[in-house]
Amino acid sequence: MLEAGAKVPDVGASDQDGNRVTLRGFQGHKLVVYFYPKADTPGCTAESQTFRDLKDQFAAADAEIVGVSRDTVESQKKFADKYGLNFPLLADTSSAICDAFGVIVEKNMYGKKSIGIQRSTFLIDPDGTIVKVWPRVSVEGHGKAVLEAVRSR
Amino acid sequence: MDDGLIRLAVPVGPDDHVRGPHDAPVTLVEYGDFECPYCGLAYPVVKQLERDYGDRLRIVFRSFPLEQHAHAEAASEAAEFAADADRFWEMHDTLFEHQRALDVSNLLEYARHLKLDPEALAVALREHTYAAIVEEQKEGGDESGIPGTPAFFLNDVLFEDEASYENLSGAIDYLLKHGSVR
């Protein structure tokens, strides 16, 4: 997994509306990139909604938010529409972004091997340097913790 | 080496709400929210697993009330109140069976129904007597890094599939046969 000090990789993918988004395209602004295993998992997860609710505060601190998973554009679109998510959700179907950040984990459970994404968040400075990494994210309070880190930059 | 699995940070201990034998080969720990609809869906699944696996399965419930659920915190505190009178599981069942009626007046009614003192519960809820216990359980879930509710751990490893009967019983069968997640 990429660590603080690394440059943001030159990668991108289509968002939920089919627009090509590259992470280096955000240079000049702070950027929060959060990886999640799957769009709309069956359960109560607050992470994406938290980023949605705090988006204005992130914007006031000159920070953009981007979510990434390996879901398709269609799944991301459905997810965004269902929860009113008002920032790009990248459909990293080729796994280029996930691979570049090193958030892919191979799991061996109950006789089945599977590949998944470790829920993790990266804060990137306006010059394109990763300045903070949350390698394992829990459900609550995460959005606020990231916002605090953004404000302290 | 990081195998990508999420593990239970706080081991099952004497303060936990437990059903089933302590030496059962499989332990299911749930982090749940009494107002979470997905936890409500999982509730009969867990009941069925208990019936089907009997002494081979131990069940543990820890509260993880989410901020987005206005009644979840009070419901968890009411369950802890009931636990003091050894009625935790009765209250747990009642709450999941009445997920859409978790106002304070409802909670007092459930206490009355379980022959607990509703006046004492009203005071406990007002003074948040049990908030610290609930908070401690929640912090344990945060420490583990659970992605949401419900979160099920089977023998200390987070179960990451949808919590259907088929999926959970498949995993339990595997653990009974092989003794570990791999």
PDB file of N, CA and C in Angstrom, chain A residues 105-109 118 136, chain B residues 2-7 157-158 160 181-182:
ATOM      1  N   VAL A 105      -6.427  -6.925  -1.712  1.00  0.00           N
ATOM      2  CA  VAL A 105      -6.038  -8.007  -0.806  1.00  0.00           C
ATOM      3  C   VAL A 105      -6.598  -9.325  -1.321  1.00  0.00           C
ATOM      4  N   GLU A 106      -5.770 -10.347  -1.243  1.00  0.00           N
ATOM      5  CA  GLU A 106      -6.223 -11.689  -1.616  1.00  0.00           C
ATOM      6  C   GLU A 106      -6.662 -12.381  -0.355  1.00  0.00           C
ATOM      7  N   LYS A 107      -7.866 -12.880  -0.382  1.00  0.00           N
ATOM      8  CA  LYS A 107      -8.380 -13.545   0.819  1.00  0.00           C
ATOM      9  C   LYS A 107      -8.639 -15.009   0.547  1.00  0.00           C
ATOM     10  N   ASN A 108      -8.374 -15.808   1.558  1.00  0.00           N
ATOM     11  CA  ASN A 108      -8.603 -17.234   1.466  1.00  0.00           C
ATOM     12  C   ASN A 108      -9.516 -17.597   2.625  1.00  0.00           C
ATOM     13  N   MET A 109     -10.803 -17.744   2.315  1.00  0.00           N
ATOM     14  CA  MET A 109     -11.779 -17.990   3.376  1.00  0.00           C
ATOM     15  C   MET A 109     -12.702 -19.140   3.012  1.00  0.00           C
ATOM     16  N   GLN A 118      -9.185  -3.483   0.303  1.00  0.00           N
ATOM     17  CA  GLN A 118      -9.143  -3.090   1.704  1.00  0.00           C
ATOM     18  C   GLN A 118      -9.670  -1.664   1.832  1.00  0.00           C
ATOM     19  N   ARG A 136      -6.890   1.175   7.303  1.00  0.00           N
ATOM     20  CA  ARG A 136      -8.033   0.329   7.629  1.00  0.00           C
ATOM     21  C   ARG A 136      -9.077   1.227   8.250  1.00  0.00           C
TER      22      ARG A 136
ATOM     23  N   ASP B   2       0.061  -9.964   6.135  1.00  0.00           N
ATOM     24  CA  ASP B   2      -1.322  -9.508   6.110  1.00  0.00           C
ATOM     25  C   ASP B   2      -2.136 -10.399   5.172  1.00  0.00           C
ATOM     26  N   ASP B   3      -3.070 -11.138   5.749  1.00  0.00           N
ATOM     27  CA  ASP B   3      -3.895 -12.015   4.913  1.00  0.00           C
ATOM     28  C   ASP B   3      -5.196 -11.318   4.518  1.00  0.00           C
ATOM     29  N   GLY B   4      -5.297 -10.014   4.820  1.00  0.00           N
ATOM     30  CA  GLY B   4      -6.460  -9.236   4.398  1.00  0.00           C
ATOM     31  C   GLY B   4      -7.695  -9.479   5.234  1.00  0.00           C
ATOM     32  N   LEU B   5      -7.610 -10.380   6.203  1.00  0.00           N
ATOM     33  CA  LEU B   5      -8.801 -10.681   7.007  1.00  0.00           C
ATOM     34  C   LEU B   5      -8.910  -9.680   8.165  1.00  0.00           C
ATOM     35  N   ILE B   6     -10.147  -9.411   8.528  1.00  0.00           N
ATOM     36  CA  ILE B   6     -10.397  -8.490   9.638  1.00  0.00           C
ATOM     37  C   ILE B   6     -10.717  -9.330  10.866  1.00  0.00           C
ATOM     38  N   ARG B   7      -9.984  -9.075  11.924  1.00  0.00           N
ATOM     39  CA  ARG B   7     -10.126  -9.928  13.105  1.00  0.00           C
ATOM     40  C   ARG B   7     -10.763  -9.188  14.283  1.00  0.00           C
ATOM     41  N   VAL B 157     -12.901 -14.104  13.010  1.00  0.00           N
ATOM     42  CA  VAL B 157     -12.621 -13.546  11.684  1.00  0.00           C
ATOM     43  C   VAL B 157     -13.909 -12.968  11.109  1.00  0.00           C
ATOM     44  N   LEU B 158     -13.829 -11.744  10.600  1.00  0.00           N
ATOM     45  CA  LEU B 158     -15.019 -11.099  10.049  1.00  0.00           C
ATOM     46  C   LEU B 158     -15.563 -11.881   8.862  1.00  0.00           C
ATOM     47  N   GLU B 160     -17.485 -11.853   5.585  1.00  0.00           N
ATOM     48  CA  GLU B 160     -17.627 -10.701   4.683  1.00  0.00           C
ATOM     49  C   GLU B 160     -18.722 -10.835   3.634  1.00  0.00           C
ATOM     50  N   VAL B 181     -10.462 -20.915   9.239  1.00  0.00           N
ATOM     51  CA  VAL B 181     -11.094 -20.216   8.128  1.00  0.00           C
ATOM     52  C   VAL B 181     -10.505 -20.638   6.784  1.00  0.00           C
ATOM     53  N   ARG B 182      -9.259 -21.143   6.794  1.00  0.00           N
ATOM     54  CA  ARG B 182      -8.637 -21.564   5.537  1.00  0.00           C
ATOM     55  C   ARG B 182      -8.692 -23.060   5.361  1.00  0.00           C
TER      56      ARG B 182
END
